[in-house]
């Protein structure tokens, strides 16, 4: 058995938006189906979505509709237009438990059995402030129990491993919810500290397969508004300076009150010095190089996303610009930047190697080949309809020696490995046909077909499902 590295702290994994399973008042799961059941889950969720929409004046409260979280989503999941497809969190939790002295509470354990690996599920519809309060309650309970379970654990603190919006929930707890004193480190994977243009595009342009009502549902969510860019991101007229979304009156699909409240939320986090006062270390992990909408042009009643800001393409992880995910103030160490898409950051091989240094006091040890990775830019659709051809394009940056001679491979969903066509100049492409309906992981690698560098996630919709607003 692999020797496990010692960790005496409490490690809490906080998923992103859509990343927690939800149940209704009767205990029936209303969100959380994943993997092969994902398409059925989207249809089921669409039928119940009107009952899950939130009232306009909810603020930081719970609507009292009986919906409660069950825990992190286990496998590949997502709703078209609200974020993107995201790998689940069972793989990360299993890996943490296997490689470190971390223990989850098993199904047969007593409810008060001590554990130091917690998957925190939360109602992702609600504001980050509300969910940070719930996180505080859970941490107080679990950390007290863990510290009391053995003398050597009395000084244990908390380490958060957060994906996407989960980092905003954890930061609110640390900076504004009294968590700084007990927190050692906050590791965030693609967290939109300054928001994501992707969220604003979905609010304005509408989301989801036609006819299932996701647009109205999405526009009612305080959480989605708190993901709107907290930087000037809109082109309203040629030659004019970029403007904040909250400054543009009558922006379709948005709630002006929620946009202003989101600005207050981000402002309060920036102004807080609680984390710095207690020595909390932020480790912001950013994806790089991937085509990422960063600004948008207002065109009539909609927005057209742009990959540049002031003429510069700064990249990101495909959903969150690097300028946002790396921006956490002076208290954060320089961002660690794997070449990975947003939905698979938590399962990136290079990132997991780095977690050894962030979770354990043990000195780094050799854990396998340390060959230099070749960076890739991968451009692929998030969704296609059954029968369509899936077009995968990859680029190796021209400053990499031999960029036009690198072997690039793709393995869609466990199928045989295919070599991408070399188009010259570091450009590679493949057309994959016959993918069945459902979610797929398309693994892209370089040099050695067994060395996974990146993962592109795609949802193949059944014929007739459509994927318009």
Short mmCIF file of C-alpha atoms in Angstrom, two decimals:
data_model
loop_
_atom_site.label_atom_id
_atom_site.label_comp_id
_atom_site.label_asym_id
_atom_site.label_seq_id
_atom_site.Cartn_x
_atom_site.Cartn_y
_atom_site.Cartn_z
CA UNK A 1 0.00 0.00 0.00
CA UNK A 2 1.24 3.53 -0.80
CA UNK A 3 2.68 5.34 2.22
CA UNK A 4 0.35 8.17 3.16
CA UNK A 5 1.73 11.63 3.93
CA UNK A 6 0.72 12.96 7.36
CA UNK A 7 -1.94 15.67 7.64
CA UNK A 8 -3.19 16.61 11.10
CA UNK A 9 -5.38 19.49 9.95
CA UNK A 10 -9.04 19.38 8.91
CA UNK A 11 -9.29 19.45 5.10
CA UNK A 12 -12.57 20.73 3.65
CA UNK A 13 -13.40 20.37 -0.05
CA UNK A 14 -15.85 23.04 -1.25
CA UNK A 15 -17.35 22.47 -4.74
CA UNK A 16 -18.37 25.13 -7.24
CA UNK A 17 -21.80 26.24 -8.44
CA UNK A 18 -23.96 23.20 -9.38
CA UNK A 19 -21.44 21.00 -7.55
CA UNK A 20 -23.66 19.97 -4.61
CA UNK A 21 -26.55 17.54 -4.71
CA UNK A 22 -29.89 19.02 -3.60
CA UNK A 23 -32.98 17.32 -2.14
CA UNK A 24 -36.50 18.65 -1.69
CA UNK A 25 -38.55 18.69 1.50
CA UNK A 26 -39.59 15.05 0.92
CA UNK A 27 -35.98 13.91 0.55
CA UNK A 28 -36.18 13.39 -3.20
CA UNK A 29 -33.03 14.39 -5.03
CA UNK A 30 -33.79 17.33 -7.33
CA UNK A 31 -30.25 17.96 -8.47
CA UNK A 32 -27.21 15.70 -8.48
CA UNK A 33 -27.69 13.09 -11.17
CA UNK A 34 -24.43 12.81 -13.02
CA UNK A 35 -22.46 10.57 -15.34
CA UNK A 36 -24.76 8.59 -17.62
CA UNK A 37 -27.86 9.88 -15.82
CA UNK A 38 -26.96 13.50 -16.56
CA UNK A 39 -29.32 13.97 -19.52
CA UNK A 40 -32.23 12.59 -17.50
CA UNK A 41 -31.18 14.85 -14.63
CA UNK A 42 -31.34 17.95 -16.82
CA UNK A 43 -34.85 17.06 -18.01
CA UNK A 44 -36.00 16.27 -14.46
CA UNK A 45 -34.50 19.47 -13.15
CA UNK A 46 -36.17 21.40 -15.96
CA UNK A 47 -39.60 20.12 -14.93
CA UNK A 48 -39.10 21.22 -11.32
CA UNK A 49 -37.18 24.40 -12.00
CA UNK A 50 -40.09 26.79 -11.45
CA UNK A 51 -40.39 25.58 -7.86
CA UNK A 52 -36.68 26.10 -7.31
CA UNK A 53 -36.51 29.70 -8.57
CA UNK A 54 -35.91 32.26 -5.84
CA UNK A 55 -37.95 35.36 -4.89
CA UNK A 56 -36.50 38.71 -5.91
CA UNK A 57 -36.16 40.07 -2.37
CA UNK A 58 -34.51 37.01 -0.78
CA UNK A 59 -31.18 38.65 0.05
CA UNK A 60 -28.91 36.40 2.11
CA UNK A 61 -31.71 34.21 3.46
CA UNK A 62 -33.11 30.76 2.65
CA UNK A 63 -36.46 30.76 0.79
CA UNK A 64 -37.98 28.21 3.17
CA UNK A 65 -38.82 25.81 0.35
CA UNK A 66 -37.36 22.77 2.11
CA UNK A 67 -34.47 22.32 -0.33
CA UNK A 68 -31.30 21.12 1.40
CA UNK A 69 -27.84 19.99 0.27
CA UNK A 70 -26.81 16.33 0.40
CA UNK A 71 -23.09 16.58 -0.38
CA UNK A 72 -20.78 17.15 -3.36
CA UNK A 73 -21.81 15.81 -6.76
CA UNK A 74 -19.90 12.61 -7.42
CA UNK A 75 -19.36 12.51 -11.18
CA UNK A 76 -19.47 14.59 -14.38
CA UNK A 77 -22.31 17.10 -14.10
CA UNK A 78 -23.60 20.47 -15.28
CA UNK A 79 -26.48 22.46 -16.73
CA UNK A 80 -25.94 23.99 -20.14
CA UNK A 81 -25.56 27.72 -19.73
CA UNK A 82 -25.00 27.78 -15.95
CA UNK A 83 -21.26 27.36 -15.70
CA UNK A 84 -19.96 24.49 -17.78
CA UNK A 85 -19.62 20.74 -17.52
CA UNK A 86 -17.62 19.90 -14.41
CA UNK A 87 -16.02 16.68 -13.24
CA UNK A 88 -17.37 15.50 -9.91
CA UNK A 89 -15.53 15.45 -6.60
CA UNK A 90 -15.42 11.77 -5.63
CA UNK A 91 -12.18 11.36 -7.58
CA UNK A 92 -10.53 14.19 -5.66
CA UNK A 93 -11.83 13.00 -2.28
CA UNK A 94 -10.70 9.41 -2.99
CA UNK A 95 -7.25 10.64 -4.04
CA UNK A 96 -6.86 12.77 -0.91
CA UNK A 97 -7.86 9.89 1.35
CA UNK A 98 -5.53 7.47 -0.44
CA UNK A 99 -2.41 9.67 -0.38
CA UNK A 100 -2.70 11.49 2.96
CA UNK A 101 -3.67 10.57 6.52
CA UNK A 102 -7.14 11.94 5.87
CA UNK A 103 -10.32 10.12 6.80
CA UNK A 104 -13.90 10.62 5.71
CA UNK A 105 -16.84 9.57 7.85
CA UNK A 106 -18.16 6.30 6.39
CA UNK A 107 -21.83 5.39 6.03
CA UNK A 108 -21.65 2.94 8.95
CA UNK A 109 -19.87 5.33 11.31
CA UNK A 110 -21.51 7.09 14.22
CA UNK A 111 -22.65 10.62 13.40
CA UNK A 112 -20.12 12.03 15.86
CA UNK A 113 -17.15 9.95 14.69
CA UNK A 114 -14.11 12.21 14.16
CA UNK A 115 -13.05 12.81 10.57
CA UNK A 116 -10.59 15.23 8.99
CA UNK A 117 -11.69 15.09 5.33
CA UNK A 118 -15.02 16.78 4.72
CA UNK A 119 -16.91 17.28 1.46
CA UNK A 120 -19.05 20.36 2.13
CA UNK A 121 -22.29 20.44 0.15
CA UNK A 122 -24.30 23.65 0.00
CA UNK A 123 -27.37 25.11 -1.73
CA UNK A 124 -25.60 26.77 -4.66
CA UNK A 125 -28.72 28.75 -5.59
CA UNK A 126 -28.25 31.00 -2.57
CA UNK A 127 -25.86 33.83 -1.84
CA UNK A 128 -22.22 33.16 -0.93
CA UNK A 129 -22.81 34.97 2.37
CA UNK A 130 -25.58 32.55 3.35
CA UNK A 131 -23.48 29.53 2.42
CA UNK A 132 -20.43 30.91 4.25
CA UNK A 133 -22.54 30.99 7.42
CA UNK A 134 -23.45 27.33 6.87
CA UNK A 135 -19.77 26.56 6.28
CA UNK A 136 -18.92 28.24 9.59
CA UNK A 137 -21.41 26.01 11.41
CA UNK A 138 -19.99 22.86 9.80
CA UNK A 139 -16.35 23.81 10.44
CA UNK A 140 -17.04 24.66 14.10
CA UNK A 141 -18.64 21.25 14.59
CA UNK A 142 -16.06 19.18 12.69
CA UNK A 143 -12.94 21.00 13.89
CA UNK A 144 -14.00 20.85 17.54
CA UNK A 145 -14.67 17.12 17.24
CA UNK A 146 -11.36 16.49 15.44
CA UNK A 147 -9.28 18.50 17.93
CA UNK A 148 -10.84 16.67 20.85
CA UNK A 149 -10.19 13.21 19.36
CA UNK A 150 -6.44 13.08 20.18
CA UNK A 151 -3.91 15.27 22.05
CA UNK A 152 -1.72 15.80 18.98
CA UNK A 153 -4.71 17.26 17.12
CA UNK A 154 -5.46 20.00 19.62
CA UNK A 155 -3.77 22.65 17.47
CA UNK A 156 -5.30 21.51 14.17
CA UNK A 157 -6.50 24.20 11.79
CA UNK A 158 -8.48 24.15 8.55
CA UNK A 159 -7.20 23.82 4.99
CA UNK A 160 -9.77 24.49 2.27
CA UNK A 161 -9.56 22.99 -1.21
CA UNK A 162 -12.14 24.90 -3.24
CA UNK A 163 -13.29 24.71 -6.84
CA UNK A 164 -14.70 27.74 -8.67
CA UNK A 165 -17.44 29.55 -6.66
CA UNK A 166 -16.59 27.41 -3.63
CA UNK A 167 -13.55 29.64 -3.16
CA UNK A 168 -15.79 32.69 -2.76
CA UNK A 169 -17.82 30.88 -0.10
CA UNK A 170 -14.65 29.93 1.79
CA UNK A 171 -13.17 33.42 1.46
CA UNK A 172 -16.37 34.99 2.81
CA UNK A 173 -16.11 32.65 5.82
CA UNK A 174 -12.44 33.51 6.39
CA UNK A 175 -12.61 37.26 5.81
CA UNK A 176 -16.10 38.17 7.02
CA UNK A 177 -17.40 35.16 8.97
CA UNK A 178 -14.84 34.74 11.74
CA UNK A 179 -12.93 31.89 10.12
CA UNK A 180 -9.51 33.54 9.86
CA UNK A 181 -8.37 32.46 13.34
CA UNK A 182 -8.82 28.75 12.61
CA UNK A 183 -7.84 28.66 8.91
CA UNK A 184 -4.33 27.78 7.80
CA UNK A 185 -4.67 27.85 4.01
CA UNK A 186 -7.24 28.39 1.24
CA UNK A 187 -6.40 26.59 -2.02
CA UNK A 188 -8.69 27.75 -4.81
CA UNK A 189 -9.02 26.15 -8.25
CA UNK A 190 -10.31 28.56 -10.87
CA UNK A 191 -12.13 30.72 -8.30
CA UNK A 192 -13.53 33.90 -9.93
CA UNK A 193 -12.25 36.37 -7.34
CA UNK A 194 -13.10 39.18 -9.77
CA UNK A 195 -16.01 37.37 -11.38
CA UNK A 196 -16.49 35.62 -14.71
CA UNK A 197 -17.74 37.11 -17.97
CA UNK A 198 -19.28 33.72 -18.65
CA UNK A 199 -21.84 34.27 -15.85
CA UNK A 200 -22.90 37.61 -17.31
CA UNK A 201 -23.26 36.14 -20.80
CA UNK A 202 -25.62 33.49 -19.44
CA UNK A 203 -27.74 35.98 -17.52
CA UNK A 204 -28.16 38.33 -20.49
CA UNK A 205 -28.33 35.89 -23.41
CA UNK A 206 -30.34 33.16 -21.70
CA UNK A 207 -29.35 29.61 -20.86
CA UNK A 208 -30.10 25.98 -21.35
CA UNK A 209 -32.02 23.75 -23.77
CA UNK A 210 -35.10 25.41 -25.24
CA UNK A 211 -38.37 25.10 -23.38
CA UNK A 212 -37.30 23.94 -19.92
CA UNK A 213 -37.26 27.35 -18.23
CA UNK A 214 -33.66 27.60 -17.12
CA UNK A 215 -33.21 31.26 -18.07
CA UNK A 216 -35.77 32.57 -15.56
CA UNK A 217 -34.39 30.22 -12.91
CA UNK A 218 -30.78 31.35 -13.50
CA UNK A 219 -31.75 35.02 -13.38
CA UNK A 220 -33.27 34.58 -9.92
CA UNK A 221 -30.04 33.31 -8.34
CA UNK A 222 -28.03 35.63 -6.05
CA UNK A 223 -25.08 33.25 -6.48
CA UNK A 224 -24.94 33.67 -10.27
CA UNK A 225 -25.04 37.44 -9.94
CA UNK A 226 -22.14 37.24 -7.48
CA UNK A 227 -20.14 35.62 -10.29
CA UNK A 228 -20.65 38.59 -12.65
CA UNK A 229 -17.35 40.42 -13.42
CA UNK A 230 -16.21 42.73 -10.66
CA UNK A 231 -14.17 44.65 -13.21
CA UNK A 232 -15.03 46.88 -16.15
CA UNK A 233 -15.89 44.33 -18.83
CA UNK A 234 -18.50 45.82 -21.23
CA UNK A 235 -17.97 47.64 -24.51
CA UNK A 236 -21.02 49.88 -24.91
CA UNK A 237 -19.79 52.09 -27.78
CA UNK A 238 -16.74 52.16 -30.08
CA UNK A 239 -13.82 53.99 -28.51
CA UNK A 240 -15.53 54.34 -25.12
CA UNK A 241 -13.89 52.99 -21.92
CA UNK A 242 -15.00 49.61 -20.62
CA UNK A 243 -17.87 49.76 -18.13
CA UNK A 244 -19.00 47.65 -15.17
CA UNK A 245 -22.18 45.65 -15.71
CA UNK A 246 -23.81 47.44 -12.77
CA UNK A 247 -23.23 50.77 -14.55
CA UNK A 248 -25.18 49.78 -17.66
CA UNK A 249 -28.86 50.51 -17.06
CA UNK A 250 -31.47 48.15 -18.42
CA UNK A 251 -29.07 45.28 -19.10
CA UNK A 252 -31.44 42.46 -20.16
CA UNK A 253 -31.69 39.37 -17.96
CA UNK A 254 -30.01 40.89 -14.92
CA UNK A 255 -31.41 42.08 -11.61
CA UNK A 256 -30.01 45.57 -10.93
CA UNK A 257 -30.40 45.13 -7.16
CA UNK A 258 -28.51 41.81 -7.21
CA UNK A 259 -25.73 43.32 -9.34
CA UNK A 260 -25.23 46.17 -6.87
CA UNK A 261 -25.31 43.77 -3.95
CA UNK A 262 -22.70 41.60 -5.71
CA UNK A 263 -20.45 44.68 -5.98
CA UNK A 264 -20.81 45.22 -2.22
CA UNK A 265 -20.00 41.56 -1.63
CA UNK A 266 -16.74 41.71 -3.61
CA UNK A 267 -15.83 45.13 -2.20
CA UNK A 268 -16.16 43.92 1.39
CA UNK A 269 -13.89 40.95 0.67
CA UNK A 270 -11.23 43.18 -0.88
CA UNK A 271 -11.30 45.57 2.06
CA UNK A 272 -11.08 42.88 4.73
CA UNK A 273 -7.76 42.35 6.46
CA UNK A 274 -8.83 39.44 8.66
CA UNK A 275 -7.01 36.75 6.72
CA UNK A 276 -3.77 38.73 6.59
CA UNK A 277 -3.98 39.53 10.31
CA UNK A 278 -4.07 35.82 11.19
CA UNK A 279 -1.58 34.70 8.54
CA UNK A 280 -4.07 32.82 6.36
CA UNK A 281 -2.36 31.80 3.13
CA UNK A 282 -4.29 31.94 -0.13
CA UNK A 283 -3.08 29.70 -2.95
CA UNK A 284 -4.96 30.72 -6.12
CA UNK A 285 -4.69 28.17 -8.93
CA UNK A 286 -5.40 29.50 -12.42
CA UNK A 287 -5.84 27.71 -15.70
CA UNK A 288 -3.93 29.39 -18.53
CA UNK A 289 -3.78 29.69 -22.32
CA UNK A 290 -7.33 28.47 -22.98
CA UNK A 291 -9.72 30.68 -25.02
CA UNK A 292 -11.67 32.51 -22.30
CA UNK A 293 -14.38 35.20 -22.68
CA UNK A 294 -13.08 38.22 -20.76
CA UNK A 295 -15.05 41.23 -22.04
CA UNK A 296 -18.21 41.60 -24.09
CA UNK A 297 -19.76 43.98 -26.58
CA UNK A 298 -23.33 45.13 -26.00
CA UNK A 299 -25.27 44.43 -29.19
CA UNK A 300 -28.98 45.19 -29.05
CA UNK A 301 -30.57 42.98 -26.41
CA UNK A 302 -27.59 40.66 -26.07
CA UNK A 303 -23.87 40.40 -25.44
CA UNK A 304 -21.12 39.09 -27.69
CA UNK A 305 -18.18 37.69 -25.76
CA UNK A 306 -14.62 38.77 -26.57
CA UNK A 307 -11.38 36.99 -25.69
CA UNK A 308 -9.45 40.22 -25.16
CA UNK A 309 -9.38 43.10 -22.68
CA UNK A 310 -7.99 46.38 -24.00
CA UNK A 311 -6.73 44.45 -27.00
CA UNK A 312 -4.81 41.82 -25.03
CA UNK A 313 -5.73 38.13 -24.79
CA UNK A 314 -4.75 37.20 -21.24
CA UNK A 315 -6.33 33.73 -21.40
CA UNK A 316 -7.71 31.66 -18.56
CA UNK A 317 -9.23 28.23 -18.05
CA UNK A 318 -11.97 28.58 -20.65
CA UNK A 319 -14.50 29.97 -18.16
CA UNK A 320 -12.64 32.16 -15.65
CA UNK A 321 -10.06 34.68 -16.92
CA UNK A 322 -6.64 34.46 -15.33
CA UNK A 323 -6.99 38.12 -14.28
CA UNK A 324 -9.85 36.95 -12.05
CA UNK A 325 -8.71 33.58 -10.68
CA UNK A 326 -5.22 34.87 -9.77
CA UNK A 327 -6.50 38.05 -8.13
CA UNK A 328 -6.69 37.54 -4.39
CA UNK A 329 -4.66 40.43 -3.01
CA UNK A 330 -1.21 40.68 -1.46
CA UNK A 331 -1.91 37.81 0.97
CA UNK A 332 -1.87 35.21 -1.82
CA UNK A 333 1.22 33.47 -3.18
CA UNK A 334 1.77 33.63 -6.96
CA UNK A 335 -0.78 31.53 -8.77
CA UNK A 336 0.11 28.00 -9.75
CA UNK A 337 -1.01 27.62 -13.33
CA UNK A 338 -1.74 24.19 -14.86
CA UNK A 339 -2.76 23.89 -18.48
CA UNK A 340 -6.28 22.69 -17.89
CA UNK A 341 -9.91 23.53 -18.56
CA UNK A 342 -12.10 24.90 -15.75
CA UNK A 343 -14.26 21.81 -15.30
CA UNK A 344 -11.33 19.46 -14.70
CA UNK A 345 -8.94 21.56 -12.61
CA UNK A 346 -9.58 19.42 -9.51
CA UNK A 347 -8.42 16.29 -11.35
CA UNK A 348 -5.35 17.76 -13.09
CA UNK A 349 -2.26 15.59 -12.56
CA UNK A 350 0.19 18.47 -12.14
CA UNK A 351 -2.11 20.17 -9.65
CA UNK A 352 -2.34 17.03 -7.54
CA UNK A 353 1.45 16.85 -7.41
CA UNK A 354 1.49 20.41 -6.08
CA UNK A 355 -1.08 19.50 -3.40
CA UNK A 356 1.58 17.44 -1.64
CA UNK A 357 3.47 20.62 -0.79
CA UNK A 358 0.32 22.48 0.27
CA UNK A 359 -1.19 19.80 2.52
CA UNK A 360 1.68 18.15 4.38
CA UNK A 361 4.76 19.33 6.30
CA UNK A 362 6.77 16.46 4.79
CA UNK A 363 9.55 17.56 2.45
CA UNK A 364 8.80 16.94 -1.24
CA UNK A 365 9.74 13.46 -2.39
CA UNK A 366 10.12 11.97 -5.83
CA UNK A 367 6.71 10.79 -6.97
CA UNK A 368 7.36 9.82 -10.58
CA UNK A 369 8.85 11.25 -13.75
CA UNK A 370 9.32 15.00 -13.69
CA UNK A 371 9.51 15.56 -17.46
CA UNK A 372 8.73 19.03 -18.79
CA UNK A 373 5.14 19.28 -19.91
CA UNK A 374 4.30 20.82 -23.26
CA UNK A 375 1.57 23.46 -22.84
CA UNK A 376 -1.55 23.01 -24.94
CA UNK A 377 -4.37 25.31 -25.98
CA UNK A 378 -7.50 23.19 -26.50
CA UNK A 379 -10.58 24.55 -28.23
CA UNK A 380 -13.64 22.30 -28.33
CA UNK A 381 -17.43 22.71 -28.02
CA UNK A 382 -19.11 22.17 -24.66
CA UNK A 383 -22.16 20.56 -26.26
CA UNK A 384 -23.18 19.00 -29.56
CA UNK A 385 -26.28 17.16 -30.73
CA UNK A 386 -26.19 13.41 -31.29
CA UNK A 387 -24.98 12.74 -34.83
CA UNK A 388 -22.92 15.93 -35.06
CA UNK A 389 -19.18 15.75 -35.59
CA UNK A 390 -17.12 16.83 -32.58
CA UNK A 391 -14.35 19.14 -33.75
CA UNK A 392 -11.32 19.23 -31.47
CA UNK A 393 -8.52 21.74 -32.10
CA UNK A 394 -5.25 22.07 -30.21
CA UNK A 395 -2.34 24.47 -30.45
CA UNK A 396 1.19 24.30 -29.09
CA UNK A 397 2.58 27.82 -28.48
CA UNK A 398 5.22 28.87 -31.04
CA UNK A 399 7.83 29.57 -28.34
CA UNK A 400 8.01 25.82 -27.60
CA UNK A 401 10.88 24.19 -29.46
CA UNK A 402 9.52 21.80 -32.06
CA UNK A 403 5.99 23.15 -31.59
CA UNK A 404 5.02 22.03 -35.10
CA UNK A 405 6.32 18.48 -34.57
CA UNK A 406 4.76 17.54 -31.21
CA UNK A 407 2.63 14.40 -31.28
CA UNK A 408 -0.86 15.22 -29.94
CA UNK A 409 -3.38 12.52 -29.05
CA UNK A 410 -7.05 12.38 -28.06
CA UNK A 411 -8.92 9.63 -26.24
CA UNK A 412 -12.69 10.29 -26.12
CA UNK A 413 -14.43 8.52 -23.25
CA UNK A 414 -12.17 5.50 -23.05
CA UNK A 415 -12.19 4.88 -26.79
CA UNK A 416 -8.97 4.04 -28.65
CA UNK A 417 -6.40 6.81 -28.78
CA UNK A 418 -6.41 8.92 -31.95
CA UNK A 419 -3.57 11.06 -33.25
CA UNK A 420 -4.64 14.60 -34.10
CA UNK A 421 -3.88 15.78 -37.62
CA UNK A 422 -0.82 18.03 -37.75
CA UNK A 423 -1.84 21.16 -39.67
CA UNK A 424 1.60 22.76 -39.32
CA UNK A 425 2.68 25.75 -37.27
CA UNK A 426 1.84 24.01 -34.01
CA UNK A 427 -1.82 23.56 -34.96
CA UNK A 428 -3.56 20.18 -34.60
CA UNK A 429 -7.13 19.05 -35.26
CA UNK A 430 -9.41 16.03 -35.20
CA UNK A 431 -13.02 15.34 -36.09
CA UNK A 432 -14.62 12.74 -33.83
CA UNK A 433 -17.91 11.19 -34.97
CA UNK A 434 -20.35 8.78 -33.40
CA UNK A 435 -20.24 9.97 -29.79
CA UNK A 436 -23.45 8.69 -28.11
CA UNK A 437 -25.79 10.93 -26.10
CA UNK A 438 -24.47 11.74 -22.65
CA UNK A 439 -21.40 13.36 -21.06
CA UNK A 440 -17.90 12.54 -22.27
CA UNK A 441 -14.34 13.24 -21.19
CA UNK A 442 -12.00 13.79 -24.12
CA UNK A 443 -8.47 13.44 -22.79
CA UNK A 444 -5.76 15.26 -24.73
CA UNK A 445 -2.09 14.36 -24.32
CA UNK A 446 1.27 15.11 -25.88
CA UNK A 447 4.37 13.09 -26.66
CA UNK A 448 3.22 9.96 -24.87
CA UNK A 449 -0.38 8.88 -25.42
CA UNK A 450 -0.57 7.69 -21.82
CA UNK A 451 0.37 11.08 -20.35
CA UNK A 452 -2.83 13.05 -19.85
CA UNK A 453 -2.21 16.77 -20.07
CA UNK A 454 -5.74 18.16 -20.37
CA UNK A 455 -9.38 17.10 -20.33
CA UNK A 456 -12.12 18.60 -22.50
CA UNK A 457 -15.67 17.87 -21.33
CA UNK A 458 -18.56 17.59 -23.81
CA UNK A 459 -22.26 16.86 -23.43
CA UNK A 460 -23.85 15.11 -26.39
CA UNK A 461 -27.56 15.97 -26.44
CA UNK A 462 -30.21 13.61 -27.77
CA UNK A 463 -31.70 14.56 -31.12
CA UNK A 464 -34.49 17.09 -30.59
CA UNK A 465 -33.17 18.33 -27.21
CA UNK A 466 -31.54 21.42 -28.70
CA UNK A 467 -29.25 23.75 -26.86
CA UNK A 468 -30.61 27.23 -27.39
CA UNK A 469 -31.80 29.69 -24.76
#
